[in-house]
Amino acid sequence: MATLVLKTTHDAQTDARHRSLAVAEGFAHSPGVAQALRSPDPTAVLQPLAEAARKGSGVGFLSVLSKNGIRYTDPVPGLIGRRAEGDIGRAAAGQSFTEVFKGRPQSAVRALVPVTDAQGTVIGIVSAGVQTVDVGATVNRQLPVLFGVAAGSLALAAGGAALVSRRLRRQTHGLGPVEMTRMYEHHDAVLHSVREGVLILDADRRLVLANDEARQLLGMRASAEGLRLDELGLVPEMAALLGSGRTVTDEVHPSGSRLLAVNLRPTAVQGGPAGWVATLRDTTELRALAGRAEEARERLKLLNEGSTRIGSTLDLDRTAQELAEVAVPRLADFVSVNLLETLLSGDEPPPGPITGAVLRRVTHRSVLEGTPEAVVGVGDVAVYPENSPQARCLETGRSELHRVADPVISSWLATDPVRLARSRTYGFHSWITVPLIARGTTLGVVDFVRSRHPEPFETDDLALAEELVARTAVCLDNARRFNRERTAALTLQHSLLPRRLPAQSAVAAAFRYLPADPRLGVGGDWFDVIPLSGARVALVVGDVVGHGIHASATMGRLRSAVLTLADVDLAPDELLTQLDDLVIRLAAESGSNGEAGTDAESAAPGDVGATCLYAVYDPVSGRCCLARAGHPAPAVAHPDGTATILDLPAGPPLGLGGLPFEAVETVLPEGSLLALYTDGLVESRQRGMDAGLDMLQRALAAAPGLSLDALCDEVVGTLLPDHPADDAALLLARVQRLDTGQVATWDVPADPAAVAGVRADAVRQLTAWGLEEAAFVTELVVSELVTNAVRYGSAPIRLRLIRDRTLICEVTDGSSTAPHLRRARVFDEGGRGLLLVAQLTQRWGARQATSGKVIWCEQTLPAGAPEPA
């Protein structure tokens, strides 16, 4: 049909080409066409002639074109004067041709013929053609016949095939010859080679088919087909089962010396002939193997449970309890765990075997409520003599498996009447003792006892017990090591961080320290409140990179260095410079690993990373001088309820070296709150530094009426997640001013005669403060310090007395040369002034000022002195 359609279409197009070419040539060579083309109005002459020719010839269109393709005539008058589309150039060149044209106004099969004059010059073109729709109509008139013939043929073929297929499907159950042959071959191969007996019985219980395995299992002869069930010579129980007429699934029945698993099904369920099919499987060896496999599965399951349950915590007692919970009752009826006394006390147990050790019962468990068979209570010392299996296990490091009736157990129990009585009362019959050994260190011993289990322990049970105990020993050793390291970390924490803040008047302070891992205690963060001379106070917060004991030790060294440098009264930027040098030396020590000849230059900068913020607050002037080394800038909550972050130059982290630190001085109104913190407080994986700083400012500004401790809790609760990834330290300090009545200042002329007047002024001021008892010592101190300033210093000279928790005397002069305490010889005229000051006062010192120096000393206030106004 497809071929006929294609041929019909081709013939129609060929006919259209011939017809259009003949019409175009006939009209092009008609007399008068050439003269009409040269006339002034070719359309008036040729349009009627072309229409008459088109209608007479039956073509779709006939048009006369100029040499350039401009229409002189057209069946559609509106197109006259417009340019025709298509390949006009070939016709203008004098060539006649046909083509399948696709374009406007319609697609067609057309012919183009040139019109020439007497000299052979092309003066016009005639275009005639048949529209494509007309060609298709010719083809479409023949398609119904073609389709009808094809449809009838297909219908006849499909009907015949369906009838034949239905007949064959009914005869072969849908199988073809190849499938039928393959099915019978597979049926015969499977039936006689499978290791499962197959019997087919008809409705009368006659044997239709039996494979070789069935004959062997039931002891039937080869010619048994066709015999009745009672004629096959089967054992009565098997014959009764096969003739029962009930459906059976994997029922095990004896047949001679075998145990057969029988399946029995009717054959008429799927529309087949009535009868029964039985399958027989020998399970004699399988039953024994299944029992052993089930025991192995239970042991593997118990081991898997032990690997997941034992060691869930780093607690010695809990780990021992988990072993007992796993083993009872699935492995033993009673389990006891005894550990070395030295292990529980925190000491390091000796490696290798143990002799004469003291054991303590950590836990025990029994199938009986209350564990009545236990001789030793939990927490009590367990005594085991040298002839006991426990003592031998500790000494040899090997497990032991015994029956209670064995001589080694009987002799031991004979020396212990209490254990012997409990053993007989509760029916102990089998005993396993396994030493707890981890990484070459003996930790204790575990006993497994059976009383309710009728089966004694076997070697497989011993292997299982050893696996569980080995797992427990590693977990116990991990817990022991963790407890030791945790104790060391906590001890280090108590010794490194301040447990309470010192008493001073400059600030009221509170702090919080939260390690990332509370179990390990302190990390690398630290803080301090350090009283300085002149009633000033230093506030410090720092952060050492890392966690654990190494970070804690480094932090302790840096904190000690800050305390020492603060006692020298260095400015914040100078103190950080000194601290930076110290960190570089620490990095050198860390990189040298104890090798000789390694100095600071051999360590890479930043090997020991740390940041620090150091601030000094003066309660007399209210000024605070701050400098930081790569540390977050402090926050200030002002008395008006606003909170800001101080604009403080960051400075490089400690340990880089060679870069300067810059200090900034600011005035803090009385009652302002200064918040110093480490980055672990404001930065986390879920939140950036900027967001954390915004939260900190809001928390400080939102609780102006809270106490410092309550505000610490509020800030920590707001900013820290439940499980922080980094240590966090927070130090809150509310600054305070000293009353003007607590400070007295005098300018001293650079004249030795002025010393007496200044001394008298100081005594009068002490009288006004009610400190007459301190007048004598103060008079001597003032005299010595002012005299030294006049004699060895330079102007300006100033004396200041501060009444705080102590009586502070300060003498300032313009010289930067600091005095030194020395012991005067017998005949020296001077050198005893500072020695006298050191002996009469609580402490003294010197600090550099912006211009010059300050010599200061402190005295304890007399008992019963009135409080400052």
XYZ file of C-alpha atoms in Angstrom, residues 243-543:
301
model
C -3.075 -40.530 52.999
C -4.496 -38.048 55.527
C -5.726 -35.607 52.914
C -4.590 -32.551 54.858
C -2.224 -29.814 53.800
C 1.166 -30.169 55.495
C 4.047 -27.673 55.642
C 7.531 -28.729 56.795
C 6.345 -31.307 59.310
C 9.181 -33.494 60.540
C 8.406 -37.223 60.761
C 10.615 -40.261 61.266
C 11.121 -42.708 58.450
C 13.396 -45.521 59.502
C 16.643 -43.915 60.751
C 15.899 -40.584 59.108
C 13.957 -37.472 60.032
C 12.071 -36.204 56.968
C 10.537 -32.766 56.536
C 7.291 -33.342 54.603
C 5.211 -30.908 52.514
C 1.864 -32.120 51.167
C -0.374 -30.160 48.777
C -3.444 -30.980 46.621
C -2.882 -30.748 42.844
C -6.452 -29.664 41.944
C -6.011 -26.155 43.403
C -4.948 -24.615 40.055
C -7.510 -26.541 37.991
C -5.316 -29.600 37.424
C -6.294 -33.234 37.899
C -7.276 -34.316 41.402
C -4.431 -35.749 43.449
C -1.637 -34.897 45.839
C 1.998 -33.951 45.546
C 4.439 -34.511 48.422
C 8.024 -33.310 48.857
C 10.438 -34.973 51.272
C 13.664 -33.465 52.644
C 16.202 -35.247 54.855
C 16.807 -33.047 57.933
C 18.694 -35.543 60.090
C 22.081 -33.768 59.827
C 20.502 -30.373 59.304
C 18.802 -30.487 62.696
C 22.123 -31.059 64.449
C 23.827 -28.348 62.395
C 20.932 -25.958 63.011
C 21.330 -26.368 66.752
C 25.014 -25.537 66.593
C 24.375 -22.664 64.180
C 21.749 -21.245 66.502
C 24.200 -21.336 69.378
C 26.814 -19.607 67.220
C 24.269 -16.950 66.220
C 23.408 -16.334 69.849
C 27.098 -15.933 70.696
C 27.620 -13.521 67.811
C 24.527 -11.617 68.826
C 25.786 -11.435 72.397
C 29.204 -10.222 71.212
C 27.599 -7.587 69.020
C 25.421 -6.405 71.887
C 28.463 -6.289 74.148
C 30.410 -4.190 71.649
C 27.613 -1.608 71.574
C 26.563 -1.611 75.237
C 29.852 -2.005 77.075
C 31.823 1.219 77.344
C 29.005 3.667 76.678
C 30.498 5.970 79.311
C 33.938 6.718 80.735
C 32.895 5.588 84.201
C 34.586 2.566 85.776
C 31.585 1.384 87.778
C 29.125 1.835 84.917
C 31.362 -0.046 82.465
C 31.652 -2.999 84.866
C 27.862 -2.985 85.344
C 27.341 -3.072 81.569
C 29.469 -6.224 81.307
C 27.383 -7.909 84.003
C 24.118 -6.833 82.365
C 25.183 -8.273 79.003
C 26.416 -11.605 80.413
C 23.501 -12.360 82.778
C 21.461 -14.484 82.098
C 22.448 -15.250 78.498
C 25.952 -16.507 79.299
C 26.091 -17.010 83.060
C 23.796 -17.033 86.091
C 26.154 -14.976 88.233
C 28.901 -12.506 87.259
C 31.233 -10.538 89.507
C 33.804 -7.878 88.514
C 36.702 -7.158 90.863
C 39.261 -4.412 90.166
C 42.626 -3.657 91.707
C 42.497 -1.312 94.672
C 45.337 0.768 93.201
C 43.288 1.290 90.028
C 40.323 2.694 91.960
C 42.533 4.968 94.043
C 43.921 6.646 90.924
C 47.403 5.125 91.054
C 49.019 3.596 87.992
C 48.835 -0.241 88.238
C 52.097 -2.067 87.538
C 52.405 -3.731 84.120
C 52.374 -7.490 83.703
C 51.076 -10.195 86.078
C 49.948 -9.349 89.607
C 50.718 -11.289 92.783
C 49.322 -10.567 96.200
C 47.005 -7.822 94.903
C 44.102 -6.329 96.813
C 40.859 -6.537 94.825
C 37.654 -4.627 95.393
C 34.236 -5.779 94.208
C 32.956 -3.183 91.723
C 29.746 -4.893 90.690
C 27.984 -8.230 90.536
C 24.752 -9.470 88.981
C 22.639 -12.605 89.299
C 19.538 -14.211 87.863
C 18.262 -14.265 91.443
C 16.788 -11.102 92.867
C 19.056 -9.450 95.393
C 22.107 -11.522 94.369
C 21.949 -13.777 97.465
C 24.820 -16.015 96.284
C 27.391 -13.191 96.502
C 29.921 -13.626 99.317
C 31.475 -10.125 98.883
C 29.383 -6.981 98.733
C 29.792 -4.241 96.140
C 32.500 -1.877 97.319
C 34.031 -4.394 99.730
C 37.482 -5.920 99.472
C 37.442 -9.341 97.801
C 39.897 -11.775 99.410
C 41.239 -14.572 97.179
C 44.002 -16.893 98.491
C 46.889 -18.115 96.380
C 45.174 -21.427 95.506
C 42.094 -19.654 94.074
C 41.539 -19.429 90.305
C 41.331 -15.622 90.622
C 44.836 -15.371 92.102
C 46.220 -17.729 89.442
C 44.598 -15.666 86.642
C 46.155 -12.468 87.990
C 49.546 -14.155 88.277
C 49.550 -15.976 84.925
C 47.357 -13.634 82.877
C 45.392 -16.663 81.517
C 41.729 -17.620 81.840
C 40.506 -20.788 83.573
C 37.465 -23.017 82.950
C 36.462 -25.463 85.682
C 33.674 -27.625 86.970
C 32.971 -27.101 90.636
C 33.779 -30.749 91.192
C 37.318 -30.274 89.802
C 40.052 -30.765 92.428
C 41.431 -27.225 92.029
C 37.988 -25.743 92.813
C 37.171 -28.237 95.537
C 40.445 -27.581 97.350
C 39.876 -23.845 97.197
C 36.277 -24.004 98.402
C 37.325 -26.366 101.197
C 39.379 -23.520 102.707
C 36.435 -21.085 102.471
C 33.359 -22.477 104.281
C 31.169 -19.515 103.358
C 31.775 -19.874 99.615
C 31.405 -23.628 99.881
C 28.022 -23.253 101.575
C 26.787 -20.718 98.986
C 28.018 -22.948 96.176
C 26.042 -25.911 97.464
C 22.972 -23.870 98.358
C 22.594 -22.287 94.926
C 23.869 -25.205 92.868
C 27.068 -23.853 91.337
C 28.357 -26.403 88.843
C 30.567 -24.559 86.318
C 33.040 -21.687 86.702
C 34.986 -19.359 84.335
C 37.565 -16.872 85.597
C 39.000 -14.305 83.141
C 41.646 -11.662 83.935
C 41.012 -8.050 82.919
C 44.082 -7.116 80.865
C 44.373 -4.067 78.625
C 47.526 -2.822 76.883
C 49.685 -5.158 78.949
C 48.278 -3.907 82.267
C 46.248 -6.150 84.571
C 43.211 -4.350 85.940
C 41.311 -7.087 87.794
C 39.404 -10.311 87.317
C 35.868 -11.365 86.250
C 34.023 -14.502 87.435
C 31.249 -16.243 85.440
C 29.252 -18.919 87.282
C 26.427 -21.217 86.161
C 23.874 -22.650 88.514
C 20.461 -22.507 86.812
C 21.817 -23.350 83.349
C 21.858 -27.152 83.165
C 24.668 -27.185 80.578
C 28.193 -26.578 81.897
C 30.514 -24.060 80.313
C 32.295 -25.247 77.151
C 35.364 -23.909 75.353
C 33.112 -21.816 73.092
C 31.652 -20.172 76.194
C 35.175 -19.487 77.459
C 36.090 -17.802 74.151
C 32.929 -15.705 74.346
C 33.662 -14.674 77.933
C 37.237 -13.728 76.999
C 35.969 -11.564 74.119
C 33.532 -9.724 76.376
C 36.139 -9.233 79.095
C 38.744 -8.019 76.585
C 36.285 -5.421 75.340
C 35.498 -4.415 78.904
C 39.188 -4.229 79.854
C 39.906 -1.738 77.053
C 36.921 0.366 78.098
C 37.979 0.252 81.748
C 41.507 1.264 80.817
C 40.142 4.131 78.731
C 37.998 5.222 81.664
C 40.994 4.960 84.008
C 43.170 7.035 81.713
C 40.410 9.560 81.199
C 39.802 9.924 84.930
C 43.517 10.404 85.487
C 43.789 13.063 82.791
C 40.580 14.717 83.925
C 41.864 14.875 87.490
C 45.106 16.382 86.238
C 43.208 18.903 84.093
C 40.918 19.908 86.929
C 43.855 20.219 89.302
C 45.601 22.381 86.754
C 42.456 24.446 86.350
C 42.199 25.124 90.068
C 45.840 26.166 90.161
C 45.828 28.320 87.019
C 42.575 30.257 87.033
C 41.603 32.640 89.830
C 39.089 30.996 92.124
C 38.030 34.386 93.529
C 38.716 37.970 92.570
C 40.959 40.147 94.809
C 39.420 42.858 96.954
C 39.917 46.371 95.546
C 37.911 49.572 95.163
C 38.373 50.429 91.491
C 35.862 47.974 90.026
C 33.170 45.513 91.076
C 33.773 42.396 88.979
C 32.243 39.010 88.201
C 33.320 36.296 85.796
C 32.269 33.104 84.072
C 34.510 30.456 82.516
C 32.912 27.727 80.357
C 35.187 25.107 78.778
C 34.084 23.534 75.501
C 34.295 20.070 77.113
C 33.198 20.248 80.769
C 34.659 16.781 81.412
C 38.202 17.925 80.590
C 37.931 21.212 82.492
C 40.048 24.204 81.586
C 41.282 24.992 78.079
C 43.406 27.920 76.904
C 41.293 30.922 77.975
C 42.155 32.980 81.056
C 41.272 36.222 82.811
C 42.523 38.227 85.770
C 41.773 41.216 87.951
C 45.131 42.552 89.211
C 45.381 45.326 91.854
C 48.002 47.896 90.907
C 49.641 50.754 92.748
C 47.724 53.962 93.282
C 44.367 52.124 93.776
C 44.412 51.245 90.084
C 43.380 47.865 88.727
C 44.383 45.849 85.663
C 41.806 43.770 83.785
C 43.172 40.956 81.636
C 41.597 38.391 79.329
C 43.463 36.077 76.962
C 43.068 33.032 74.759
